[in-house]
Short mmCIF file of C-alpha atoms and ligand atoms in Angstrom, two decimals:
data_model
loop_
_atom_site.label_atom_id
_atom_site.label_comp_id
_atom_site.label_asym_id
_atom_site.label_seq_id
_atom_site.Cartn_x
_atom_site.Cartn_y
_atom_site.Cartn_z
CA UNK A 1 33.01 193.24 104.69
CA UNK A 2 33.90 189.85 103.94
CA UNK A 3 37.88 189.43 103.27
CA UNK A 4 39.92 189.21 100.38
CA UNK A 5 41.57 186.13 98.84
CA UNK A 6 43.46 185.76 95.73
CA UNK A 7 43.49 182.30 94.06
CA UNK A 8 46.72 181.96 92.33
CA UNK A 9 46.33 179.16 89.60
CA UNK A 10 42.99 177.61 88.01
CA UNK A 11 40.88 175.42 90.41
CA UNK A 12 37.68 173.81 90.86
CA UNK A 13 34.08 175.35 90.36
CA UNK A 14 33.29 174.28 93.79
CA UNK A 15 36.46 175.61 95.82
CA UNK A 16 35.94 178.84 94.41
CA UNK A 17 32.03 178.74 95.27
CA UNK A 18 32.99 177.58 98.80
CA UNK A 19 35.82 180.55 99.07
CA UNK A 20 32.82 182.83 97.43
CA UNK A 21 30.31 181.80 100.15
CA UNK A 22 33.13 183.30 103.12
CA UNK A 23 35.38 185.81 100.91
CA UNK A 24 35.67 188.28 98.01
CA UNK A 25 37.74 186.32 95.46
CA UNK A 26 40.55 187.34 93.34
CA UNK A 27 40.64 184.25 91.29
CA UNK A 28 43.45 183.75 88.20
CA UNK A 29 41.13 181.22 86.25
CA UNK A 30 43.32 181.44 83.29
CA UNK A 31 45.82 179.50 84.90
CA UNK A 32 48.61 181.61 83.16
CA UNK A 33 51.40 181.49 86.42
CA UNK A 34 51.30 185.15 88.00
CA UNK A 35 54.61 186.81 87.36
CA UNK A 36 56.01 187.82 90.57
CA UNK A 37 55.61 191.53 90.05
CA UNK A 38 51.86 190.57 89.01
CA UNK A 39 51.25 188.15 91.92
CA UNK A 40 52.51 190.76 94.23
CA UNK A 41 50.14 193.63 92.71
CA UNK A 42 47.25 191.36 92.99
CA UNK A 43 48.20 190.33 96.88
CA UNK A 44 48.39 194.20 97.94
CA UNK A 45 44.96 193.88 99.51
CA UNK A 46 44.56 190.21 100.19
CA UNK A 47 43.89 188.95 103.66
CA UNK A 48 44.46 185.25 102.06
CA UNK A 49 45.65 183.51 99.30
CA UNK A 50 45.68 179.60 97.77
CA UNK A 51 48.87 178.76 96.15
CA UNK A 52 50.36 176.25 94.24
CA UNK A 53 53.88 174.76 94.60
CA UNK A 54 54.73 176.84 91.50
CA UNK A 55 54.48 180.01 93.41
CA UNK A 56 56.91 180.96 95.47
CA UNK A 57 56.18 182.76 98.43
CA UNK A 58 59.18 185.13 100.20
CA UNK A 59 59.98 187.99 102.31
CA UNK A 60 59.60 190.38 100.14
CA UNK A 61 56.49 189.08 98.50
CA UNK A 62 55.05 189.24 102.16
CA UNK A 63 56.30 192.98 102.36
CA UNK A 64 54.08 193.92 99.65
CA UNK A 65 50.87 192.56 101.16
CA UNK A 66 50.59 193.72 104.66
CA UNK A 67 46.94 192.72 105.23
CA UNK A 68 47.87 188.82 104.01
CA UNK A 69 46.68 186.70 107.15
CA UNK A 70 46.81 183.16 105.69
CA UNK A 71 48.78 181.13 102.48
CA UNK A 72 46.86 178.35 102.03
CA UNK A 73 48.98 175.90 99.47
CA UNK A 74 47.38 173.05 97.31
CA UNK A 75 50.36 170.74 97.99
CA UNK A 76 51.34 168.62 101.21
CA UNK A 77 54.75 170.21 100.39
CA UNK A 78 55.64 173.50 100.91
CA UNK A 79 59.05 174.08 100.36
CA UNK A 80 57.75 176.48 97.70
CA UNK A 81 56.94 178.75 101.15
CA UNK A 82 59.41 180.80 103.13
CA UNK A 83 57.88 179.21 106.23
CA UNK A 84 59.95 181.39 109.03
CA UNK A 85 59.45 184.59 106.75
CA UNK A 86 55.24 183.80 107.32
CA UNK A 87 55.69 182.95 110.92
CA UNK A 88 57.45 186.66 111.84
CA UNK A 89 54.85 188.45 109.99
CA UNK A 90 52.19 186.61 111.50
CA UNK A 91 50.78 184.62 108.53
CA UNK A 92 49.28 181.22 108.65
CA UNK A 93 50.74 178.65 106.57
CA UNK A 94 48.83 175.47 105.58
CA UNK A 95 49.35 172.35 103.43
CA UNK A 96 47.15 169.59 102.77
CA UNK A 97 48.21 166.07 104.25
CA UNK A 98 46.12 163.31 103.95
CA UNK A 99 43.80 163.62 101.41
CA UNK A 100 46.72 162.45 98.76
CA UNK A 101 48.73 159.74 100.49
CA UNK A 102 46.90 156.99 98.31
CA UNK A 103 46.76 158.35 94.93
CA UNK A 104 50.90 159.52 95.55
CA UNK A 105 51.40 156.24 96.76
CA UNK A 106 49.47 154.39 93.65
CA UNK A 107 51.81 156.68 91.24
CA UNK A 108 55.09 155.48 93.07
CA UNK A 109 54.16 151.94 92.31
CA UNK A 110 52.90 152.94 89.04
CA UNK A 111 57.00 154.14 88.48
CA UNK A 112 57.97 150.75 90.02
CA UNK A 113 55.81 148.63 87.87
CA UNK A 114 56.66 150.53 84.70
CA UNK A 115 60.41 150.57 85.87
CA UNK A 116 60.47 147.44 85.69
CA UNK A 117 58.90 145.76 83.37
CA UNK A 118 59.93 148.72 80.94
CA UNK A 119 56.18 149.47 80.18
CA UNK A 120 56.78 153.44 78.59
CA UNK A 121 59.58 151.81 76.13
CA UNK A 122 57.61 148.52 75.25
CA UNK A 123 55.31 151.19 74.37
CA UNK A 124 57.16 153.21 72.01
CA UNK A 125 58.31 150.64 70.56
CA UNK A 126 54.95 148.87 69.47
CA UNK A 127 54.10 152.95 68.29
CA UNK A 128 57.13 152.91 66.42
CA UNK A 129 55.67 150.09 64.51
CA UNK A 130 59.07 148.30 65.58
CA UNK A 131 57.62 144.90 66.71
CA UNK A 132 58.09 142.18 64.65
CA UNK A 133 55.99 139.61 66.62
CA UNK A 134 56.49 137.68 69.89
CA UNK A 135 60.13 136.12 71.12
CA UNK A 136 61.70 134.33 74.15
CA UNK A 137 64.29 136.90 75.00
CA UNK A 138 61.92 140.52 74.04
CA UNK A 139 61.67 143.53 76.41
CA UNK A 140 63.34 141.14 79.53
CA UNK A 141 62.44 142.99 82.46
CA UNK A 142 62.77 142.38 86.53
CA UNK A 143 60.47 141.38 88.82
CA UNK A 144 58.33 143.40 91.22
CA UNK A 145 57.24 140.42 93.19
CA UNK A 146 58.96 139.26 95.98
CA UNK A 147 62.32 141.91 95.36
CA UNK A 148 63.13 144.23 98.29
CA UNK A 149 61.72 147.83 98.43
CA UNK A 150 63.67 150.31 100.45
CA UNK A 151 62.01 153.78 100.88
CA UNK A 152 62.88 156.74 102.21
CA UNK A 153 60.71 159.05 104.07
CA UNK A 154 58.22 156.15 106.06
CA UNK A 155 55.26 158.94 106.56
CA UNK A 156 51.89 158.39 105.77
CA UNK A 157 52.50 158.29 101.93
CA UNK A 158 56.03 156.47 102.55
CA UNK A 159 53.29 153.61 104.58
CA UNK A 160 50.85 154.06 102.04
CA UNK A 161 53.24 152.78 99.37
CA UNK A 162 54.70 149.75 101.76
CA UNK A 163 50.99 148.43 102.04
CA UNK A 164 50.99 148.27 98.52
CA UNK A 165 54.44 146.55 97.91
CA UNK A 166 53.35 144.00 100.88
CA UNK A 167 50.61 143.19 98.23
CA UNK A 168 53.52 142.57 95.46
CA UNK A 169 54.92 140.50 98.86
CA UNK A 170 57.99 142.62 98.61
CA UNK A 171 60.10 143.20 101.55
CA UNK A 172 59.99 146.75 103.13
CA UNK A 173 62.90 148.41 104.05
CA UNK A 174 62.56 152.34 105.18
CA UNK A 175 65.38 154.33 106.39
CA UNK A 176 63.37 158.10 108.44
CA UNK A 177 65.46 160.80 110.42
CA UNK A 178 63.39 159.40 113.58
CA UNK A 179 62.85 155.68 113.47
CA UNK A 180 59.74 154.53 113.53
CA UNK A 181 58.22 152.56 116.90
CA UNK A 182 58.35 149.21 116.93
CA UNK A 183 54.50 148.62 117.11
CA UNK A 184 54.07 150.58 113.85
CA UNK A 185 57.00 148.79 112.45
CA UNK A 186 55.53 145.79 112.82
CA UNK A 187 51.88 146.39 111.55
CA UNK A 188 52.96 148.01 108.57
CA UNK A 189 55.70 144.52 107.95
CA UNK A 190 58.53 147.12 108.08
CA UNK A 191 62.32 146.85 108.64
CA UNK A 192 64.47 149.81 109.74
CA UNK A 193 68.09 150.12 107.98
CA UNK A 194 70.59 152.82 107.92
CA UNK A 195 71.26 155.02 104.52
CA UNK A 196 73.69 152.60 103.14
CA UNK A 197 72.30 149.49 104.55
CA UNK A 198 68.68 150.52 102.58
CA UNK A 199 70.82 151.61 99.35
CA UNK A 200 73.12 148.45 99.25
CA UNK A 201 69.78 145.81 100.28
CA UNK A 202 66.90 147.21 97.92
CA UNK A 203 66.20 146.07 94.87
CA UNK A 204 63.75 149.57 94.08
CA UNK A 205 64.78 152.83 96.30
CA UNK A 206 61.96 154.99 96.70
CA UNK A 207 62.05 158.80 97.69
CA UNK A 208 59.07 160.11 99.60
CA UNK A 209 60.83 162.60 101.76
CA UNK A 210 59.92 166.44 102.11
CA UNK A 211 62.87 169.03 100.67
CA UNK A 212 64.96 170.88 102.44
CA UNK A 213 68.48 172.07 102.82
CA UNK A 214 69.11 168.58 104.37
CA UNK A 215 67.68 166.63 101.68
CA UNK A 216 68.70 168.63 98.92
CA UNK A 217 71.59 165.91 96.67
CA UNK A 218 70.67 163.35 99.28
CA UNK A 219 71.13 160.77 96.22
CA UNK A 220 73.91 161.78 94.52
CA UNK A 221 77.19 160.26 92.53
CA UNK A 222 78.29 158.20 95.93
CA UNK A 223 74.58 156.99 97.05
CA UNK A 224 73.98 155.82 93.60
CA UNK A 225 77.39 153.50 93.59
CA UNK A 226 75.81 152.80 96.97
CA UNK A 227 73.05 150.41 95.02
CA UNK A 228 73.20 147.27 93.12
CA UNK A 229 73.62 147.79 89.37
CA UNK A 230 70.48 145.59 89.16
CA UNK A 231 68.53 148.32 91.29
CA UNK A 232 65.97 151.30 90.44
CA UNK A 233 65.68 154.57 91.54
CA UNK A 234 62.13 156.29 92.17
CA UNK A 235 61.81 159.60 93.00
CA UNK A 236 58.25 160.66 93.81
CA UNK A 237 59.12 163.12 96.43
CA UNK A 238 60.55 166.39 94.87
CA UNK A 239 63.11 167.58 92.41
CA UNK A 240 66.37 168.62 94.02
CA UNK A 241 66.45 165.68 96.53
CA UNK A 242 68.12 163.66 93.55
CA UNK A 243 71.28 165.01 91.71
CA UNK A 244 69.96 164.70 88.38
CA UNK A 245 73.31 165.05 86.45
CA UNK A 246 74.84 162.57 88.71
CA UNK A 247 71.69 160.15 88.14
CA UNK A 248 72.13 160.49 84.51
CA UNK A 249 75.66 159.69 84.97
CA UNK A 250 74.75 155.95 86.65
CA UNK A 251 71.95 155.28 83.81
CA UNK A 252 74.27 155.64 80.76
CA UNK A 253 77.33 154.04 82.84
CA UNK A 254 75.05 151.60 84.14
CA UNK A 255 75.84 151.85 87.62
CA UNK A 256 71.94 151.19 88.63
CA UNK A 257 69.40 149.58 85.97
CA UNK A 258 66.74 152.12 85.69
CA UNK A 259 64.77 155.41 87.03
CA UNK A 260 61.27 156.07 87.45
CA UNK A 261 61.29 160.04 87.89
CA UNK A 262 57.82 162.55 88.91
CA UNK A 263 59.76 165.27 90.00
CA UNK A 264 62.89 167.03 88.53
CA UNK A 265 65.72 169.65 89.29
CA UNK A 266 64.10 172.75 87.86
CA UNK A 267 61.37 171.18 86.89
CA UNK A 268 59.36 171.93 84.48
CA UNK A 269 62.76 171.99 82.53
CA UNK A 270 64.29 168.99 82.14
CA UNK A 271 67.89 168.32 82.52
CA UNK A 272 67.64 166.63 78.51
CA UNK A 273 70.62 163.86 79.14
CA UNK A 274 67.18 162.37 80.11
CA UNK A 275 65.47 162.23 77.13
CA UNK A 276 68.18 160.32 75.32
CA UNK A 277 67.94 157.33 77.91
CA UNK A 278 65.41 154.42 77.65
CA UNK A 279 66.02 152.95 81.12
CA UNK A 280 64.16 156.05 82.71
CA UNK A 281 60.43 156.62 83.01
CA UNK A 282 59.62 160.38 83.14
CA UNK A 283 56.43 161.53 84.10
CA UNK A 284 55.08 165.42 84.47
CA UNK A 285 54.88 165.54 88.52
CA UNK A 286 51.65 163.82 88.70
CA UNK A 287 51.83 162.19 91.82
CA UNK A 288 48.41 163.54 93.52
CA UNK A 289 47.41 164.28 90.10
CA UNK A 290 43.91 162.25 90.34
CA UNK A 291 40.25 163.94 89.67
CA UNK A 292 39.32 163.22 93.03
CA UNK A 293 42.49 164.03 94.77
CA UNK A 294 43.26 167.46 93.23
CA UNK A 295 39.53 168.44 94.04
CA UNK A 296 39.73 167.33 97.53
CA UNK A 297 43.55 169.21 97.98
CA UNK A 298 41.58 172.04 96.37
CA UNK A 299 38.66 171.94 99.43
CA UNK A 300 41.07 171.41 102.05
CA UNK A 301 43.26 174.95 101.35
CA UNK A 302 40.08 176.35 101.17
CA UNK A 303 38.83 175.27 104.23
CA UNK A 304 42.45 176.18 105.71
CA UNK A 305 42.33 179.99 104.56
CA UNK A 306 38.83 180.10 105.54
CA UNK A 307 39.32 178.75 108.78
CA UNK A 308 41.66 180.98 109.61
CA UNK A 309 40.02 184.47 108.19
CA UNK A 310 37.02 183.19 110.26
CA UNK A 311 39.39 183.75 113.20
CA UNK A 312 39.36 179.75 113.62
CA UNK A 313 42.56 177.04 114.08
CA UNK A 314 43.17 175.63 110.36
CA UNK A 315 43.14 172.07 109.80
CA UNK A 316 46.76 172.18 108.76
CA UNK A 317 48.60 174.79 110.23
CA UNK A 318 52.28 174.61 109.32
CA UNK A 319 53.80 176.91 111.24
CA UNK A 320 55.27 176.06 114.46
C1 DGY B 401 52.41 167.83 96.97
O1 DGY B 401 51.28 167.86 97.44
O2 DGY B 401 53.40 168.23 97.57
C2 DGY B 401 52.52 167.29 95.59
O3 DGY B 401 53.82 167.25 95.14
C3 DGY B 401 51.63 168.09 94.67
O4 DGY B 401 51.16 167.25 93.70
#
């Protein structure tokens, strides 16, 4: 009897054929998000499941499906995941690192780019029919080149976003919990700084660091009087690691110039002090959100759940 696998949210025609070819497949193609009391009826009798970060997987979900062996999320994050709660029943976790690094790191520059030279209001404002033709002082925005990037969280997506500023020939700054050594400092053109050193030095602040209880409000009301007022703030990691009240706060006092957000306290709702500002960019948590990408985050938590209801090692076991 091949095992049982429920597929939480709408994916691609070829993960589910791949899933097909090792399990039976419980798959929510509508892409309507389960209900808990739903997503726990359909996990009774699952020996696996692929999740999205919009699911959120707890104790007592796991009490109500005994047989559940692996959760295999579509997301490098997992915060969504009761990690410890998995480990004590004796179910896998996975994520998928790797596969998303470039097209995260190509949307954090998009947010510095359009940050800066205020592409989304330039935009509304030619919609609006507003412009009234071409002058010395219109739209003045900062420069990208050669201004000082400081980013928190120097990973793989954290270095696949310096690569790309050293092409803008910005200086790197990165401030990580472990410093990095000084090898790989110096072939990825990095410089190491403490919190406030990075906040007070960097021209753009970039977040690329994983939540938890110890990032949650790690920019808040004092970090952001931490930066110049000329500075911007862009958060591609997750919602929660900003204070969102306090950042709207510093945009309408003008204690920092501008914010490029993907991710958002309580996201999808929006805290709306947002919506009345111009000097923030606000985009729907697309980071990964590429063709290619979300197919090949798709394949890799299938190959994770597979792996391990074929009795094999995952790829990306998160569990320690
Ligand atoms: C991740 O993989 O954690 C991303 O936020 C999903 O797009």
């Amino acid at each position: 009897m091949k095992p049982k696998v429920l597929v939480t949210r709408e994916v691609f025609d070829e993960t589910l054929a791949f899933l097909a070819e090792h399990c039976e497949v419980d798959a929510n193609q509508a892409d309507v998000p389960l209900a808990p009391a739903d997503l726990a009826r359909r996990l009774a009798d699952k020996q696996g499941m692929l999740c999205c970060l919009t699911d959120r997987v707890d104790d007592p979900l796991l009490a109500a499906a005994p047989a559940l062996k692996v959760v295999a999320n579509i997301a490098v994050g997992y915060n969504n995941i009761e990690v410890p709660a998995c480990t004590a029943r004796g179910v896998a976790v996975t994520n998928t690192p790797g596969v998303l690094d470039d097209s995260t790191a190509d949307l954090a520059m998009a947010l510095v780019l359009a940050t800066a030279r205020r592409i989304t209001e330039s935009e509304a404002y030619v919609r609006a029919g507003d412009w009234q033709g071409w002058h010395l002082k219109q739209m003045l925005g900062t420069d990208v080149h050669h201004a000082t990037l400081g980013v928190f969280g120097m990973g793989r997506i954290g270095q696949a976003i310096a690569k790309r500023a050293r092409g803008f020939d910005m200086r790197v700054l990165y401030h990580n919990r472990t410093r990095l050594d000084a090898a790989t400092e110096r072939a990825h053109g990095l410089e190491y700084r403490s919190k406030d050193a990075l906040l007070a030095e960097s021209d753009f602040v970039v977040l690329q660091v994983p939540y938890s209880p110890e990032t949650h409000h790690m920019i808040a009301a004092a970090e952001l009087k931490k930066m110049k007022r000329s500075a911007v703030l862009i958060n591609s990691a997750r919602g929660g690691v900003v204070d969102d009240a306090a950042l709207i706060a510093a945009l309408t006092a003008g204690t920092i110039r501008a914010a490029g957000l993907d991710v958002f306290e309580g996201e999808p709702k929006l805290n709306p002090g947002f919506l009345a500002l111009k000097n923030v960019v606000l985009v729907p948590h697309i980071g990964s959100s590429t063709e290619a990408t979300r197919r090949a985050m798709a394949m890799t938590a299938a190959k994770n759940a597979v792996a391990v209801l074929t009795g094999q090692r995952p790829p990306n076991l998160v569990n320690r």
